[in-house]
Amino acid sequence: MFKSAFEIRKAYLDFFRLKGHAIIPSASLIPENDPTVLFTTAGMHPLVPYLMGEPHPMGNRLADAQKCLRTDDIDEVGDNRHLTFFEMLGNWSLGDYFKRESITWSFEFLTDKNWLAIDPTRLFVTVFEGDDAIPLDDESVEIWQAQFEVHGISAETGVAGKDEPAVNTTGSRIFAYGKKENWWGPPGETGPCGPDTEIFYDTKKGHDSKFGKICHPNCDCGRFIEIWNNVFMEYEKKGDGSFVALAQKNVDTGMGLERISAMLQGKASVFDTEIFRGVFDAIRVLTGYSYGDDPIHDRSFRIIADHVRASTFVIGDSHGVTPSNVGQGYIVRRLLRRAIREGRRLGIKDPFLVKISSVVIGEFRVSYDELETNRKKILDEISKEEEKFGKTLEKGERELEKMITKGDVTGKDAFILFSTYGFPLELTEEIIHERDGVIHHDVFEEEFKKHQDSSRSASARMFKGGLADHSEETTRLHTATHLLHRALKNVLGDTVSQKGSNITKERLRFDFSWPEKMTDEQKTAVEKMVNDSIQKNLPVRVEEMSVQEAKEKGAIGLFEEKYGDKVKVYTIGDDVVDFSTEICGGPHVKQTGELGSFKIVKEEAVASGIRRIKAVVTG
Ligand code: SER
């Protein structure tokens, strides 16, 4: 009855509205006040303060469809199941109902003829088996048994042991597993968590013995699909690793919209649903290839569809971010560039991402009106990034041509193309392959990786430094950042430490540990100290030394290299006294006078204990 993602999303929210839930809009994909994660990865994420006891303005029963982005598996996207962006349907009890209602309503929504009408004999569930500290979740077992029995499905054998197969007609429906499978959270190091119960759909696909002798809900053979997770958040994980009971018992459920859609439509893959059809049609028009005709092309179709959808949502978010070299912006850049490369694989040479993104906006704007509001920004940013990457590719190709003319291109050359021009390894390989027909991938990649590893610590530092590019403006702001860092330590004390840095052509942004708002006096003192150093026109020197030597010199910065590694140390000072000494990848100006004058434009909180300064240099 409810088949399309749009219909399922609506049915879900209608159902929980009828059960007394307030429907809340999706929170931003960019977490507010949480520096521990780049993106919202689950529906409960924006609700953490309320799960911890803060009252929610909409009440204690909530439901929503939340925009989520998981970046761990970017490189896995392309197979028929991984996604970066997805929507998570969820319902929450903030100290209100608990296991009984949660399980009963899940069962009703899934199986009732008026709702999803799934055949109950297709459902299997799992519960937490308990450990030394926390007992078996027998309350959930008992509730599930009662639910199955209503449908005449015997669950009288109780909880199945690990070695019992899941049988569709007899035997238990309820399987118990340990923490790995049936415990959720906390989303960071500490926070709300608890045992969960997961609901699986039996596709009835035959078991593949490659995955073990017997088949059971968490078997990897593909017979079972996990469709819904109900977490009973009754614990808080503390910093010392212990679990204490939360003051209120919460429910947090999550159901992936794409996956339940595929299941209800009888499709093996989320990419076979209507969710991606519009985008696939657009790619067909551009390439002449159809989705489903060739597994190699299909992979490219899927990567483009997923990555452009994700980028469209991230840029179009109410706290949207744009492609850059740091943080969330770096992820958007990676997604878009990967999509461009896949486009090239399909033979698309001209810019095309705007076309794909327009399709995404068209299809999702009804449910997410921010996409319509931010349409221009989304398309402009995508177009700019595509142009920029196009130039990178052109430049890299020209350099590669020169290398080919000179002779054999090695893995080291490929690394130079990558590190200096941002030219991807696989394109180098592709081009050489086109010319010569043969390439020894393994040797080539091994050489490439060797060079990559030895420069990784340096580039990690550069990302930490957060430089968007090496233009004159960013270089000046980068030097200003060192002066600011030192001045903050001088004014506020040595406990101040860098928590993040991001530099664009227009401004620097510096995050640092400090528990409270800076006073006007403190800000003025910091500004003055930086400006004094600028007026003295201090020289900036760079030296290479071991980590040990840098430490002895009192350099600030990140000491993350292995023993024996050389680091670059930038010192700003005259021959009497060094004002600032910092480990850094550079680049910097030669004399501080080049900075003109320095001004703090904003000082604000970004997270508990972390302040952010935005500042500019002029003149
Ligand atoms: N937090 C759980 C999950 O993400 C349920 O919402 O799966």
XYZ file of C-alpha atoms and ligand atoms in Angstrom, residues 41-44 70 88 92 184 229 231 233 252-255, ligand 1:
22
model
C 24.912 10.288 11.786
C 21.689 9.138 13.459
C 18.285 10.498 14.338
C 19.076 10.528 18.039
C 27.940 8.662 7.409
C 16.402 7.873 9.265
C 11.473 8.823 20.777
C 23.700 1.027 20.860
C 16.389 -0.746 15.618
C 17.175 1.225 21.523
C 18.421 4.105 26.414
C 15.302 5.784 20.532
C 14.311 3.990 17.357
C 15.778 4.225 13.900
C 14.660 2.850 10.549
N 20.293 5.168 17.428
C 19.861 3.986 16.757
C 20.467 3.850 15.385
O 21.036 4.785 14.885
C 18.354 3.954 16.650
O 17.875 5.184 16.205
O 20.383 2.795 14.807
